Amino acid sequence: MSMTVTELPHKEQALFRSALKLYEASQYKKGLKVSEQILKKFPDHGETLSVKGMFLAHLERKEEGYELMERGLKINPQSSISWHVYGLVCRSDKKYVQAIKCYEEALKADSENMHILREVASLYVQMRQYSKAVECREKLTAMNPFFPSFWLGLATAHHMNGRYDLAIKVISAHELGNNQPPLDKYMISELSLYKNWLIELNGDYQQALEHLKEIRPQIVDITGWKEKKARLLLKADRKEAAATAFQDLLERNSENDDYITGYMECNGLDMKCDEDQDAVLEVIGTLQQQFPSSNRLRFLPLMYSTGDNFVVAAESLAKYALRKGIPSLFSSVRVLYADKTKGAALGTLIESCATQIRDTKRFSDSTDDEPAAVLLWCNYYLAQHYDYYGDHERALTLIEEAIRSSPKTIEPYMIKARILKHAGDFRGARDTMDYARQQDVGDRYLTTKFIKYMLRVDEVDEAEKTYLLFVNEDAPHKIQEIVNMQATWYMNERGHAYRRMGDIGRALKHYHQAISVFDTYQDDQYDFHQYSVRKVTLRSYIDILEWEATVYENPAYQTAARAAAECYLELADRKASCNTFVPIEIEKDDKPLTRNGSAQQGQQNLAAGVGETKVYDVEKDPNGTKFVESDNLAEALKLAEHLESVAASNPDTHVLAFEVHLRMQKYFLVLKAINALKAIDATHPALPSMVVRLSQALDTDESFAAALKVPLRAQLAKSFGAVDITTGTAESIDSVLAAAKSMLAMGNGDQAAALLVQTPEAKYAEGRTLLKLLEAKRLLAKSGADESTQAAFGATAKTVFPLATCF
C-alpha cells in the first residue's frame, strides 16, 4: 500500500510505515500497537486514527473502527490515506458503493496513486460500471504501458462496455511490446484466442478466420482453436468447409451436442424445425454409421421420429442398453415422456422385451439367449415407468422382482426407495435407502441420497452425523466445515425439516446459510478482477462475469429466499395475533459436534486448554434467535424485493410480494404484484384470492386515505371485475389450495376446511399429487378442523395413495 505521511516527525513516520506493512502482512494486533504508540504523542493525527480504526475493524471491533476512521476524516478530510483506509474497510465489509466513493475522494488528493486506481477499477467492474472502469484502466495503462495487467484490464473493460473495436486496438498495440513480466506460451495462446473472439464479436468473420490461421502456431488449446474455426466458417457462410471442421470435431467427441447441431446447420438444417425433421433423421443416420459407438447419436432419432420409425429407433436403443446393463436408460429417455404417445410406446416396448425374455430367454429377432441380467434391467426400467405414471403398487412389484433376481445389485434398492417416497411411505423409503447405502458405505452419492431421505422424515441430528462422513477428521470445526462446503441442497432440506417441526428459528438459520452461499458467489468474483487479468485467463473471466449476472436465478437460491420470507411472514402473523414464537433452546446432547467430538466433550477439552478455542459463526446463534427477533416484515420485504429483481418471471415471486406488501399495507405495491402475476399467467389459481383479499383490506383499513382507495378499486374493477374467491375450485386442486390459504388469512377457517376436505376426491384427479395433498393436510390442521374431519380427509387420501403412511 503506497501511502505518504505528513506532519509527523521522522521516527513516527517510520512507525507509520511499519504499521502499514503490518496491515499488508495481516498482523493486525501488532499494527494496532504501533498505531497506538504514535497516537500517544500525536492523539489528533487524522491518518493514524484512520489506520488504527482499520486495524480495529479487522479485529472484529467494527463499530470502534468506523468511529475512529470517521474522526480521522474530520480532522483531515483532504487526506488520501484516510479515504483509502476507509475504502479498504468498506470493501472488506462488502460495502462496494461506499468503498467506491471513498476511493474517488482519495483520488482527488492523489490522482496518480496506482494502488488506489487498481482497486477502484476492480470495484467499478464489480458494480458493472464499465465506462468508469475504462477511464480508470486508461490511466493505469498510460502510467505503465508495459505492465500486461493494466492493458489487458483495459481491453476487458472495453469488451464488457461493448466496444470490441477498442479492445482489439488495445491488444494490437501492446501484445508485441516489451511486457514486464513477459507472457509465457500459455498466456500468449489464451491472449490470441481472446483477441480472435473479439474480432468475431465485432462481426468481421473473414478477418477472424485469417487471424485464426495466423495464430495457429501459438495455440496450446487445440480443441478450442478447432471449435473456433468451425464456428467462424459457419458464420462466414462457408458451409462445406465448416462441415469438414465439425466432422473433425465429431471424430474427437461424437457425444457433443454443439458439434452435432453445428454439423446440421452446415447442411442447412434446423433441429428445432418440424419441417426439417426427416432430413435431420437422414443426417443422423449417416453420422451413426460413421460413429457407431456414440450414445448421443443413438438417442437423437427418438427425439425426431414418430410412429413406427420411433418404435424401431427405440427398440434399437433399448436392446443395446438392456444388454449392456445401463441403469440410466429411463433417465435418458424420460424427456420423451412429455409426449404421451412416446411414453406409452416405450412402456409397451420394454414390456414386450421382458415378456420375450421370460418366455424364450431371447429377443424375437435374436437366435442367442440373452444374459439373465437383461430381465433385471427390463423390470428396473418398467418400475420407473409405472412410478412415473403413479402406479406405485405395480412399480413396487416389478422392482421387488428385480431385487430378488439380483439381491446384491444396489440400483434397484435406490429405485425402490424413490417409489416408496412417491407413494408417501417416507419412512420405508428412508430405510430402503439406508440398506442400499450399507452395501457400499464409501459411495458418496448413496450417502447423499440417504441424508436427504433422513431429513424428509425430520431426522436432522442423525442426518448431521451422517453428513460428517464427508468432513475430514482433522477439520478445525466440523459443523463449520459443513457450512463451508456450501451444499445448498443440505441447507434447504434441513431448513424444511426444522420448519415442519415448528422450529422457525433454526429453519431460518439454514435458509440464510443457503442464501449466503450465493452472496459469496457474488462477492468472490472480486478476487478474479485482478487475478484473471494477471493470469491472462480472459475468456473464462468474461464467462464468469456473464454467469454472475444470473447467479441468483438458481432454483436453490429462490427456494431458500421464498422459504425464509414465508417464515418471516409466519413470525409476523404470530406477533400480530399475540402468539409470539419463542426460539427453541438447543438441548445439551443435541449440540453440534466440535473438533474434539460432542459439544459436551468439546467444552471439557476447551476448559482443559485442549483443542480449538475460536468461536465460529455457526456457533454464535445455534437457535436462530437473531432471525426471530429481527424486524420480520422488513426482512421479508428485503427478500421479496430481491426476488422481484432477479426472478421476476417466476409467478411465486409475485405471490410472495403480494403477501409481504399486504401485511405492510402498501396497497399500490399489492396491486403491482397482482398485475405482474396476471401478466405472467392470467389464469394463475391465486389471482382471484389475491383480488378478493386486496378488496377486503381496502374495505377494512380505515387508516388508509379514502381518496387513494378510489383509484385502487377502479383498477381492480377494470382489470378483474367481480371476483369470487372460490373461482376455479370446482375443477382445480391448485385453486382449492389458493382459496383455502386466503380464507385462512381472512379468518374463515370453517370455509377453508370445507374446501380442503374435498381435495382427495376423484374430481381433482388431474393435477393431484402427493405433495398437494400433504399441503391440504397441513392447511386443514391450521384451519382448526376437528379430529373427525381430519381423520376423514386422511382416510380418503389413503384411497388415492394406499401405500402412504403420512396421512
mmCIF file with all atom_site columns, C-alpha atoms in Angstrom, residues 648 651 654-655 670-684 686-688 690-691 715-721:
data_model
loop_
_atom_site.group_PDB
_atom_site.id
_atom_site.type_symbol
_atom_site.label_atom_id
_atom_site.label_alt_id
_atom_site.label_comp_id
_atom_site.label_asym_id
_atom_site.label_entity_id
_atom_site.label_seq_id
_atom_site.pdbx_PDB_ins_code
_atom_site.Cartn_x
_atom_site.Cartn_y
_atom_site.Cartn_z
_atom_site.occupancy
_atom_site.B_iso_or_equiv
_atom_site.pdbx_formal_charge
_atom_site.auth_seq_id
_atom_site.auth_comp_id
_atom_site.auth_asym_id
_atom_site.auth_atom_id
_atom_site.pdbx_PDB_model_num
ATOM 1  C CA . ALA A 1 648 ? -39.450 -11.582 -11.975 1.00 0.00 ? 648 ALA A CA 1
ATOM 2  C CA . PRO A 1 651 ? -45.109 -16.427 -10.556 1.00 0.00 ? 651 PRO A CA 1
ATOM 3  C CA . HIS A 1 654 ? -45.211 -12.038 -7.130  1.00 0.00 ? 654 HIS A CA 1
ATOM 4  C CA . VAL A 1 655 ? -47.398 -14.163 -4.848  1.00 0.00 ? 655 VAL A CA 1
ATOM 5  C CA . VAL A 1 670 ? -50.005 -5.064  -3.673  1.00 0.00 ? 670 VAL A CA 1
ATOM 6  C CA . LEU A 1 671 ? -51.811 -4.101  -6.872  1.00 0.00 ? 671 LEU A CA 1
ATOM 7  C CA . LYS A 1 672 ? -48.477 -4.045  -8.707  1.00 0.00 ? 672 LYS A CA 1
ATOM 8  C CA . ALA A 1 673 ? -47.796 -7.628  -7.593  1.00 0.00 ? 673 ALA A CA 1
ATOM 9  C CA . ILE A 1 674 ? -51.268 -8.735  -8.749  1.00 0.00 ? 674 ILE A CA 1
ATOM 10 C CA . ASN A 1 675 ? -50.783 -7.117  -12.148 1.00 0.00 ? 675 ASN A CA 1
ATOM 11 C CA . ALA A 1 676 ? -47.303 -8.625  -12.509 1.00 0.00 ? 676 ALA A CA 1
ATOM 12 C CA . LEU A 1 677 ? -48.695 -12.084 -11.791 1.00 0.00 ? 677 LEU A CA 1
ATOM 13 C CA . LYS A 1 678 ? -51.527 -11.557 -14.269 1.00 0.00 ? 678 LYS A CA 1
ATOM 14 C CA . ALA A 1 679 ? -49.026 -10.502 -16.954 1.00 0.00 ? 679 ALA A CA 1
ATOM 15 C CA . ILE A 1 680 ? -47.166 -13.800 -16.479 1.00 0.00 ? 680 ILE A CA 1
ATOM 16 C CA . ASP A 1 681 ? -50.177 -16.083 -16.085 1.00 0.00 ? 681 ASP A CA 1
ATOM 17 C CA . ALA A 1 682 ? -53.687 -14.648 -16.364 1.00 0.00 ? 682 ALA A CA 1
ATOM 18 C CA . THR A 1 683 ? -55.147 -17.996 -15.243 1.00 0.00 ? 683 THR A CA 1
ATOM 19 C CA . HIS A 1 684 ? -52.979 -18.404 -12.146 1.00 0.00 ? 684 HIS A CA 1
ATOM 20 C CA . ALA A 1 686 ? -54.007 -17.459 -6.777  1.00 0.00 ? 686 ALA A CA 1
ATOM 21 C CA . LEU A 1 687 ? -55.258 -14.413 -8.707  1.00 0.00 ? 687 LEU A CA 1
ATOM 22 C CA . PRO A 1 688 ? -58.942 -14.470 -7.620  1.00 0.00 ? 688 PRO A CA 1
ATOM 23 C CA . MET A 1 690 ? -55.444 -12.040 -4.194  1.00 0.00 ? 690 MET A CA 1
ATOM 24 C CA . VAL A 1 691 ? -58.018 -9.667  -5.691  1.00 0.00 ? 691 VAL A CA 1
ATOM 25 C CA . GLN A 1 715 ? -58.191 -0.503  -11.309 1.00 0.00 ? 715 GLN A CA 1
ATOM 26 C CA . LEU A 1 716 ? -59.360 -3.740  -9.697  1.00 0.00 ? 716 LEU A CA 1
ATOM 27 C CA . ALA A 1 717 ? -62.811 -3.405  -11.222 1.00 0.00 ? 717 ALA A CA 1
ATOM 28 C CA . LYS A 1 718 ? -61.360 -2.616  -14.649 1.00 0.00 ? 718 LYS A CA 1
ATOM 29 C CA . SER A 1 719 ? -58.862 -5.486  -14.668 1.00 0.00 ? 719 SER A CA 1
ATOM 30 C CA . PHE A 1 720 ? -60.843 -8.206  -12.884 1.00 0.00 ? 720 PHE A CA 1
ATOM 31 C CA . GLY A 1 721 ? -64.477 -7.162  -12.463 1.00 0.00 ? 721 GLY A CA 1
#
